[in-house]
mmCIF file of C-alpha atoms and ligand atoms in Angstrom:
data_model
loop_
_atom_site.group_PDB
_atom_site.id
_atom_site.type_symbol
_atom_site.label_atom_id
_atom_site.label_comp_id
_atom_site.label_asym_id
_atom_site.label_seq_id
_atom_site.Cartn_x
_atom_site.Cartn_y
_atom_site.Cartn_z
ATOM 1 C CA UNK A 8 7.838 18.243 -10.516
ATOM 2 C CA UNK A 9 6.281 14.874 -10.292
ATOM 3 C CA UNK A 10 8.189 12.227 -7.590
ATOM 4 C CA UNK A 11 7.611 8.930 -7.674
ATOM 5 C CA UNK A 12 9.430 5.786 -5.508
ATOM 6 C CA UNK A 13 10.005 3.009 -7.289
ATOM 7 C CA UNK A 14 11.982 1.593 -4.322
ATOM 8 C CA UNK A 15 12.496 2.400 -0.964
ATOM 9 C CA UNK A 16 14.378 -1.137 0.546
ATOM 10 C CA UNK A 17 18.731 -1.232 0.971
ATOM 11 C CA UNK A 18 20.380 -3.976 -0.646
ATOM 12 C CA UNK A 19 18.855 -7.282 0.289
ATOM 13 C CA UNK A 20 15.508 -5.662 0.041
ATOM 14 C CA UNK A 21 12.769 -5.436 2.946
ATOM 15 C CA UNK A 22 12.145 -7.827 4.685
ATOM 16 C CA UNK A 23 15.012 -10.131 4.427
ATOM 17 C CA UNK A 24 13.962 -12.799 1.956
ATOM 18 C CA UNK A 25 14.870 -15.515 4.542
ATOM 19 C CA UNK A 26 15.202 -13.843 7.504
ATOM 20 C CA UNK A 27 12.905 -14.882 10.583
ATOM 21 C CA UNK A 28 13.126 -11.935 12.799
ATOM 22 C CA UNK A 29 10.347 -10.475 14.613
ATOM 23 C CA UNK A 30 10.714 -7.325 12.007
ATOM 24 C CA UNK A 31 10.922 -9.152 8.903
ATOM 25 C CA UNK A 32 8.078 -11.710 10.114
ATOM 26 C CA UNK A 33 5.973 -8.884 11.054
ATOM 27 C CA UNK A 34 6.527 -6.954 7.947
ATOM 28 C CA UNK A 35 5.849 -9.961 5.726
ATOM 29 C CA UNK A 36 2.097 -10.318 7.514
ATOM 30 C CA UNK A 37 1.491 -6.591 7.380
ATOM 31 C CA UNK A 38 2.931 -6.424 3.659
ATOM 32 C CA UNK A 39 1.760 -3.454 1.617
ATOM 33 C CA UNK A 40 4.051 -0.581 2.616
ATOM 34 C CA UNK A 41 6.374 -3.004 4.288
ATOM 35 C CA UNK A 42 7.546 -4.429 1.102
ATOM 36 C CA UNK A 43 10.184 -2.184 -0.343
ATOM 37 C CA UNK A 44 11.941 -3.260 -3.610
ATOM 38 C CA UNK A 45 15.526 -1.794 -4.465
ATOM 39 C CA UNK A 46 15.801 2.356 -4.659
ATOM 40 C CA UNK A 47 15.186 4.119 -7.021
ATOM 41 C CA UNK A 48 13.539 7.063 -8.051
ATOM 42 C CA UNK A 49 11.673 8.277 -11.086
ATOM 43 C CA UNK A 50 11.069 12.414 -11.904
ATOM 44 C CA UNK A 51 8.668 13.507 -14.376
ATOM 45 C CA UNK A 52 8.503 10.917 -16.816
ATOM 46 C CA UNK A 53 12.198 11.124 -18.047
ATOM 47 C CA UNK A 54 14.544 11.238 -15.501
ATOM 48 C CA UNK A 55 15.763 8.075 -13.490
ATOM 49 C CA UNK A 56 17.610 8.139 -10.509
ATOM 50 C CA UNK A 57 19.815 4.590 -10.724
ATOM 51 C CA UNK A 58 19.621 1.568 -13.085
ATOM 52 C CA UNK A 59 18.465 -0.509 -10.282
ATOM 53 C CA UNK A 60 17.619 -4.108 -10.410
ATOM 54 C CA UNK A 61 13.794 -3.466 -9.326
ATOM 55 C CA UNK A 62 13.592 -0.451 -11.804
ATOM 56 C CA UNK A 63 11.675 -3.344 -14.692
ATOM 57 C CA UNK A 64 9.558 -4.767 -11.669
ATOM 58 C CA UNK A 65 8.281 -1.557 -10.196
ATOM 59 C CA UNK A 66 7.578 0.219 -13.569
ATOM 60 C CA UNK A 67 5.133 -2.890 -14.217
ATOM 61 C CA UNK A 68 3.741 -2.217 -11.202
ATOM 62 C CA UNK A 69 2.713 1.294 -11.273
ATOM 63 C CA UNK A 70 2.248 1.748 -14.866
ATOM 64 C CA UNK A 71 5.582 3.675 -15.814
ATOM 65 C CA UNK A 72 6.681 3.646 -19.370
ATOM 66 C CA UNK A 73 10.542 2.832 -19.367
ATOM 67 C CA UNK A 74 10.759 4.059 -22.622
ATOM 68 C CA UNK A 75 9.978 7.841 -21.652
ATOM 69 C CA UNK A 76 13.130 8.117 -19.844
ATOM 70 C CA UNK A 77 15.358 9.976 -21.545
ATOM 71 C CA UNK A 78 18.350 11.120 -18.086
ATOM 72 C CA UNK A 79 19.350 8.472 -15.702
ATOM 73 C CA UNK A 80 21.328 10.111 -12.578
ATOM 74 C CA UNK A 81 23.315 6.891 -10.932
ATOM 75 C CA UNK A 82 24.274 7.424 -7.507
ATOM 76 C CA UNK A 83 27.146 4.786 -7.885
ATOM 77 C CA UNK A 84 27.308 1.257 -9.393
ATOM 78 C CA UNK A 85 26.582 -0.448 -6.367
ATOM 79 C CA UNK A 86 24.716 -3.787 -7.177
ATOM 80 C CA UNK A 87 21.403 -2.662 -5.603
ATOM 81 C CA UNK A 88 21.840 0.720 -7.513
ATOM 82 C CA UNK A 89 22.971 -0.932 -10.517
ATOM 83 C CA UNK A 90 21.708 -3.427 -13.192
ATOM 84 C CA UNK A 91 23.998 -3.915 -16.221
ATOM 85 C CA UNK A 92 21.289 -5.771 -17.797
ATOM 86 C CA UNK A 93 19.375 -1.939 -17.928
ATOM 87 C CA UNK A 94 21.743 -0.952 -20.748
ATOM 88 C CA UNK A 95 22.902 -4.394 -22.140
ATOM 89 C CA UNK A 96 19.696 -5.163 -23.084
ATOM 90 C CA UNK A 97 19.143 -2.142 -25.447
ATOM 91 C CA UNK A 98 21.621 -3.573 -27.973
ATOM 92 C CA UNK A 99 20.340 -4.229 -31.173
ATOM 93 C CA UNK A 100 21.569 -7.854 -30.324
ATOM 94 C CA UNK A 101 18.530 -8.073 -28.338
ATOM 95 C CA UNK A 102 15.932 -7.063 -31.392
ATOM 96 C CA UNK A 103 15.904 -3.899 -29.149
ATOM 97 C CA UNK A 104 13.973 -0.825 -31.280
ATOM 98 C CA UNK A 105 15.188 2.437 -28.585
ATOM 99 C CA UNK A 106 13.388 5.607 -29.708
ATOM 100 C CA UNK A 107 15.182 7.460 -27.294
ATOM 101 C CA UNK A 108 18.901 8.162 -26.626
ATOM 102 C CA UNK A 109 19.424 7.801 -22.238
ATOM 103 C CA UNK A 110 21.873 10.586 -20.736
ATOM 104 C CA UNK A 111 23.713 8.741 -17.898
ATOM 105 C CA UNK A 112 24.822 11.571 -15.680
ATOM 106 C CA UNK A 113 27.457 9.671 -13.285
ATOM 107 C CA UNK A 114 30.643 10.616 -11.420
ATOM 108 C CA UNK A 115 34.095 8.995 -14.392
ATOM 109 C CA UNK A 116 34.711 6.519 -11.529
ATOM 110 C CA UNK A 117 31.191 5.270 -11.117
ATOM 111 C CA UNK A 118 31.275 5.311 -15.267
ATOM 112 C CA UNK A 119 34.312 3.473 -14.918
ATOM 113 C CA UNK A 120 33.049 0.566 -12.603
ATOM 114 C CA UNK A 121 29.880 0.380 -14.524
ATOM 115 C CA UNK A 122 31.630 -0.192 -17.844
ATOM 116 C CA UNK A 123 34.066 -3.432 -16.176
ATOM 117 C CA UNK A 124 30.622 -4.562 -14.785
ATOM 118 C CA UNK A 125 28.857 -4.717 -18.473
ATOM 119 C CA UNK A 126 32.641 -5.472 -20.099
ATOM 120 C CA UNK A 127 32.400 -8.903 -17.741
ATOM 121 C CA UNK A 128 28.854 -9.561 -18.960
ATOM 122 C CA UNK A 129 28.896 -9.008 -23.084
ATOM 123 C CA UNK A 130 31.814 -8.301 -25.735
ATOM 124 C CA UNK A 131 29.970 -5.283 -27.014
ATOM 125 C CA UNK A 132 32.878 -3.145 -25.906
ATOM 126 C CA UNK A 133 33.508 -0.089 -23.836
ATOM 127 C CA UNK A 134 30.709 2.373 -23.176
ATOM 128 C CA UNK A 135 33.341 5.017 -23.480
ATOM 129 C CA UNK A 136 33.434 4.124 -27.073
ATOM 130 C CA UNK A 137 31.409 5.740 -29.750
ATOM 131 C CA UNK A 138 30.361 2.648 -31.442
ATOM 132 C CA UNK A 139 28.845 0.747 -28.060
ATOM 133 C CA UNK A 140 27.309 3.855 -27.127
ATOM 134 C CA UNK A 141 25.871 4.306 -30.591
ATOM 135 C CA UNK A 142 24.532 0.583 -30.201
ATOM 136 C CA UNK A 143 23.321 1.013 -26.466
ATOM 137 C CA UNK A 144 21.779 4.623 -27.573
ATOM 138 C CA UNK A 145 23.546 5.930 -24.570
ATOM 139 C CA UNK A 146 25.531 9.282 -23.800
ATOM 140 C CA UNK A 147 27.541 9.378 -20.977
ATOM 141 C CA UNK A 148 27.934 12.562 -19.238
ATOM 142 C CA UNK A 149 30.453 12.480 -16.297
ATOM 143 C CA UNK A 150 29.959 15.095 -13.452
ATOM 144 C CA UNK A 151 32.767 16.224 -10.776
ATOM 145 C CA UNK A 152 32.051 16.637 -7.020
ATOM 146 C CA UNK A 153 30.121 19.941 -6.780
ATOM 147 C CA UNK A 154 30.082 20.788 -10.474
ATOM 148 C CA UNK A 155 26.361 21.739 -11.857
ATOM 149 C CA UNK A 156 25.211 20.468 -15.127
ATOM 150 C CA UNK A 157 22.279 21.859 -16.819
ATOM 151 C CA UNK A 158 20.671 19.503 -18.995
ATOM 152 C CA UNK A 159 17.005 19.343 -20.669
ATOM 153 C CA UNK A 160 15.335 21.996 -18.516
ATOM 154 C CA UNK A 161 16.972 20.106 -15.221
ATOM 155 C CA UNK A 162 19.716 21.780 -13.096
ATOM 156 C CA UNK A 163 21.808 18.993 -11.127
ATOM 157 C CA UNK A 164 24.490 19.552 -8.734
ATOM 158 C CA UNK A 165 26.916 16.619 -7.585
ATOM 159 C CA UNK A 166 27.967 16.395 -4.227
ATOM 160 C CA UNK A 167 30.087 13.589 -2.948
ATOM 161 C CA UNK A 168 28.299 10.989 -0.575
ATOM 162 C CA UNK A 169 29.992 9.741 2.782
ATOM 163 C CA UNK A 170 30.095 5.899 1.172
ATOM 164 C CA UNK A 171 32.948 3.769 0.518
ATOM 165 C CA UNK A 172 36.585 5.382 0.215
ATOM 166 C CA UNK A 173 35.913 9.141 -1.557
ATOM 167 C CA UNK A 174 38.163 8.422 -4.726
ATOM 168 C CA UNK A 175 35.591 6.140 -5.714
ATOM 169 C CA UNK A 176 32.948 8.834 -6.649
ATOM 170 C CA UNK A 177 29.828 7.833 -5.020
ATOM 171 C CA UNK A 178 27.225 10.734 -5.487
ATOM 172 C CA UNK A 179 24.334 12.558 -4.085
ATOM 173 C CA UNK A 180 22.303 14.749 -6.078
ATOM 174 C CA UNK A 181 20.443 18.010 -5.707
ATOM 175 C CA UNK A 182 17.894 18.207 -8.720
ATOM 176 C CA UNK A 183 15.814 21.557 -9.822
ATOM 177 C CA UNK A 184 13.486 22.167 -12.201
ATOM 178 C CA UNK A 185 10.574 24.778 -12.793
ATOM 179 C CA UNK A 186 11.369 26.722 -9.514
ATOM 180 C CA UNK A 187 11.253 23.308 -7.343
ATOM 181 C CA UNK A 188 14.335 21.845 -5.914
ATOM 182 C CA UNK A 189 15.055 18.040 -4.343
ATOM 183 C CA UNK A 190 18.061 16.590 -2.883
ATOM 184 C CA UNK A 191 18.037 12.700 -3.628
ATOM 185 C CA UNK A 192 21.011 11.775 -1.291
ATOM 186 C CA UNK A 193 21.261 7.583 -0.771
ATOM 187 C CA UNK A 194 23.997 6.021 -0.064
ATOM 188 C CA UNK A 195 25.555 8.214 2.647
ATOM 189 C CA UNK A 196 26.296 8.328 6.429
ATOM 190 C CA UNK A 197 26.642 11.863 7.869
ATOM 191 C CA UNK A 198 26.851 14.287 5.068
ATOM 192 C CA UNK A 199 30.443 15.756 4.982
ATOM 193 C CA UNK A 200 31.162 19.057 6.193
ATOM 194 C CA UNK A 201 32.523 20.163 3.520
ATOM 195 C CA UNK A 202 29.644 19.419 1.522
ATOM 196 C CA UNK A 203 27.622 21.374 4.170
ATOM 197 C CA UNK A 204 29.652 24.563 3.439
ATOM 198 C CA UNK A 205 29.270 24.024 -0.500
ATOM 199 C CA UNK A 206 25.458 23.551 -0.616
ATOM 200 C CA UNK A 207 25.629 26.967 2.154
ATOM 201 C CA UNK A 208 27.791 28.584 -0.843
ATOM 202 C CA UNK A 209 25.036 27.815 -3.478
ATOM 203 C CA UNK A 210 22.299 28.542 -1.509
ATOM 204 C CA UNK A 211 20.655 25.795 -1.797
ATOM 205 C CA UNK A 212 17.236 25.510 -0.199
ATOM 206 C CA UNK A 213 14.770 22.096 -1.159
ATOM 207 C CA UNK A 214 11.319 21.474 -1.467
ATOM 208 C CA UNK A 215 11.927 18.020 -0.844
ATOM 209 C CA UNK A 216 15.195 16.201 0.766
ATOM 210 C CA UNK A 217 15.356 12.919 0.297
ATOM 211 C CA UNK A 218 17.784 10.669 2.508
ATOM 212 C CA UNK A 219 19.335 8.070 3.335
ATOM 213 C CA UNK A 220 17.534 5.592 6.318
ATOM 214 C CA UNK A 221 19.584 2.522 5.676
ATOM 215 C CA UNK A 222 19.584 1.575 9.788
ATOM 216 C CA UNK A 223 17.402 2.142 12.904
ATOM 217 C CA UNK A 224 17.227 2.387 16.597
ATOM 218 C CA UNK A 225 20.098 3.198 18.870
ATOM 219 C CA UNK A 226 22.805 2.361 15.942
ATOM 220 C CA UNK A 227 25.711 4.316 14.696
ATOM 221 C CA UNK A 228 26.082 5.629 11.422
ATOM 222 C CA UNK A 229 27.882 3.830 9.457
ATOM 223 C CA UNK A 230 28.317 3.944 5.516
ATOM 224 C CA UNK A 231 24.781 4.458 6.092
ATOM 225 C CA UNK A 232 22.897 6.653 8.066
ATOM 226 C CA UNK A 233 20.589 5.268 10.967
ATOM 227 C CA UNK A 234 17.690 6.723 12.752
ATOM 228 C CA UNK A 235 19.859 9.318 15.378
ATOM 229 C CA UNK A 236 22.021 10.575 12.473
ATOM 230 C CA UNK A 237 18.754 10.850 10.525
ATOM 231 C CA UNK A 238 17.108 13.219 12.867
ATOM 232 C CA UNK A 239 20.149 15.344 13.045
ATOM 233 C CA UNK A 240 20.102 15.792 9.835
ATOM 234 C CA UNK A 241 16.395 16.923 9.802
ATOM 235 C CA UNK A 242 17.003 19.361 12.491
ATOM 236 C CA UNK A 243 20.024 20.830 10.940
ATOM 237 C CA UNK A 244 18.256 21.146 7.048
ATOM 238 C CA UNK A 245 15.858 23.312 8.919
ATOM 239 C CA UNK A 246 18.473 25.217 11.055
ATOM 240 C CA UNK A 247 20.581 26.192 8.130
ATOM 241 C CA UNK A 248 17.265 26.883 6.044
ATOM 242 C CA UNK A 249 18.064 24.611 3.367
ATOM 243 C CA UNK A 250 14.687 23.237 3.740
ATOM 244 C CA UNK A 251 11.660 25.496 3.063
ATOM 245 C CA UNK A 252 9.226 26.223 5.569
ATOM 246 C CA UNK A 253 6.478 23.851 3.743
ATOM 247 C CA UNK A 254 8.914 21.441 2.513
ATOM 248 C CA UNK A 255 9.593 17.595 3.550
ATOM 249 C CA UNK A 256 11.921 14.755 4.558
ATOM 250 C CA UNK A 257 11.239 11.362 3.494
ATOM 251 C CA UNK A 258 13.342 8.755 4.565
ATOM 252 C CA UNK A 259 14.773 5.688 2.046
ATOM 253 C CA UNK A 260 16.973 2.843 1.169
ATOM 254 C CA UNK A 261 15.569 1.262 4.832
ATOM 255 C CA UNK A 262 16.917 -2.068 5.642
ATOM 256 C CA UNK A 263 15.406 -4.113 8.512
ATOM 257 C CA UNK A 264 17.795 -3.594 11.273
ATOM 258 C CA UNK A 265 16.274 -2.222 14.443
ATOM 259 C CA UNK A 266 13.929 -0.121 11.710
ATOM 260 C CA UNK A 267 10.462 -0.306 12.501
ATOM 261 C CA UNK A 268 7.054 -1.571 10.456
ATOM 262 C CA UNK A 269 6.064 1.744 7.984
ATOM 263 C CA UNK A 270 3.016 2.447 10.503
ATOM 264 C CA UNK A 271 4.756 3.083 13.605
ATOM 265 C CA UNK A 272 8.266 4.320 11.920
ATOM 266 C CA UNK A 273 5.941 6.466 10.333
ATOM 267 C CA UNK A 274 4.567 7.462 14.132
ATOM 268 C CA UNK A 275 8.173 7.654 15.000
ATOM 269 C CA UNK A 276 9.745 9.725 12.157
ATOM 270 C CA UNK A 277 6.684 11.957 12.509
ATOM 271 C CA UNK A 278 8.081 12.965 16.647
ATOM 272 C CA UNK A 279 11.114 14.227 14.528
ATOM 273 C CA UNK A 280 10.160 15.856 12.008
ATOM 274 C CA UNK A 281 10.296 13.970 8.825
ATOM 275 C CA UNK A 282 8.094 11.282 6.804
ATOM 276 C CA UNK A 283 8.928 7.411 5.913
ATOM 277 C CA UNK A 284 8.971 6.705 2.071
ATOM 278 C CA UNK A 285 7.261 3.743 0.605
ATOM 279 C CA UNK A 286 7.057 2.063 -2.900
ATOM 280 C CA UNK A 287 4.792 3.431 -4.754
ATOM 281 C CA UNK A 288 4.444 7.221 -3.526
ATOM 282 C CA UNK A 289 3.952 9.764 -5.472
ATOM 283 C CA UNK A 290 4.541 13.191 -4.718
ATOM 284 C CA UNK A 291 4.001 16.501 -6.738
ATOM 285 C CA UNK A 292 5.771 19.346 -5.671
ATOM 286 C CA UNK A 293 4.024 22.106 -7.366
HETATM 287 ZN ZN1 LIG B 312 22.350 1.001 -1.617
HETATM 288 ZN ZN1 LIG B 313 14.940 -9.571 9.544
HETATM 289 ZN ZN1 LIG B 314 25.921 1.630 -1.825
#
């Protein structure tokens, strides 16, 4: 299983396009790993997690064909998770030749969202219809909380993420393939018990976790998680052993406040346990 980053940054992106504070000034003069562009993540080739607004920008940059992606998980339709323009623009409206169909694998309510979003954009119609989706070369492929779909030699499992009200459907994702296993969970604050129990119930036990960093130094956990919560979570991964002995925890979707520049977070992350994603990395679990 190849892993690469494609974005690392929250919302506004990192640093703060206007913001003067002695984090975002720093980061700007450091740059390189400081810069993080929306999240996102890419597996393989062909699967996509989120339709994120960076997603064009960062496959220029590191060389990723777009058109090899054939399964895009979305988290939810947040705006910095989302970019109706990612499926609008594969109309044949646009001149668009797609070779290959895209899966969306998505909660109904994120599907839901996502299709007013591109409804108040074009008059293509509904992506729950069969002639827009035959147009947009889409499938849509809704998954319940906790419910396991096993789809072109991947095995994902939706668990519900602590962000926004839960009848909304935001989702975090465990993802296996070829005896390797990765849990891609951004946007949440402290993972719900219950989804504790369930992944304890399916024994499930990663190679690589990948979580949510959104906020930093002596803050509470909001919708987000920030460094304290973070660490917890490290140290309980390991304690329930859903984290095996060689694998890793990279933190994402890191905003500026109270966070540190990626050298010394990485110094700091490194005291408890776990590593600091950056655009750009690429990982193979093998
Ligand atoms: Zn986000
Ligand atoms: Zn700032
Ligand atoms: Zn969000």
């Amino acid at each position: 299983m190849r892993i690469l980053f494609l974005g690392t940054g929250a919302s506004p992106s990192s640093p703060l396009p206007f913001c003067c504070c002695e984090f975002c000034r720093t980061s700007r003069m450091a740059g390189g790993k400081n810069f993080r562009k929306r999240s996102s993540l890419l597996i393989n080739d062909d699967l996509l997690i989120d339709l994120g607004p960076d997603v064009f920008s960062a496959s220029s940059q590191y060389g990723i064909l777009l058109d090899n992606v054939r399964i895009c998980l979305q988290t939810h339709p947040h705006g910095d998770h989302f970019d109706p323009e990612m499926i609008i623009s594969r109309h044949p409206d646009y001149a668009a030749v797609i070779d290959n169909e895209l899966t969306i694998i998505a909660s109904r309510e994120s599907l839901m969202v996502m299709d007013s979003i591109i409804s108040s954009r074009c008059g293509y119609g509904s992506i729950f219809d069969e002639v827009a989706q035959e147009n947009y070369r889409i499938r849509l492929m809704p998954i319940a909380a906790y419910e396991r779909i096993n789809y072109s030699g991947y095995a994902v499992r939706a668990y519900p993420a602590n962000h926004g009200t839960p009848d909304q459907g935001f989702m975090i994702y465990s993802i296996a393939q070829g005896g390797k296993s990765v849990l891609y969970a951004t946007d949440t604050a402290e993972i719900f018990e219950e989804v504790w129990h369930k992944m304890r119930e399916y024994n499930e036990c990663f190679d690589l976790i990948i979580l949510d960093h959104t906020y930093g130094v002596g803050m509470e956990s909001s919708d987000h998680l920030a460094m304290k919560g973070f660490a917890g979570h490290v140290r309980r991964f390991r304690e329930e052993g859903m984290l095996k002995p060689d694998g890793s925890v990279y933190a994402t979707h890191i905003s500026h406040e109270r966070n540190y520049t990626h050298s010394e977070f990485e110094a700091k992350a490194e005291e408890s346990g776990y590593r600091i994603a950056y655009d750009g990395l690429r990982l193979e679990l093998e």
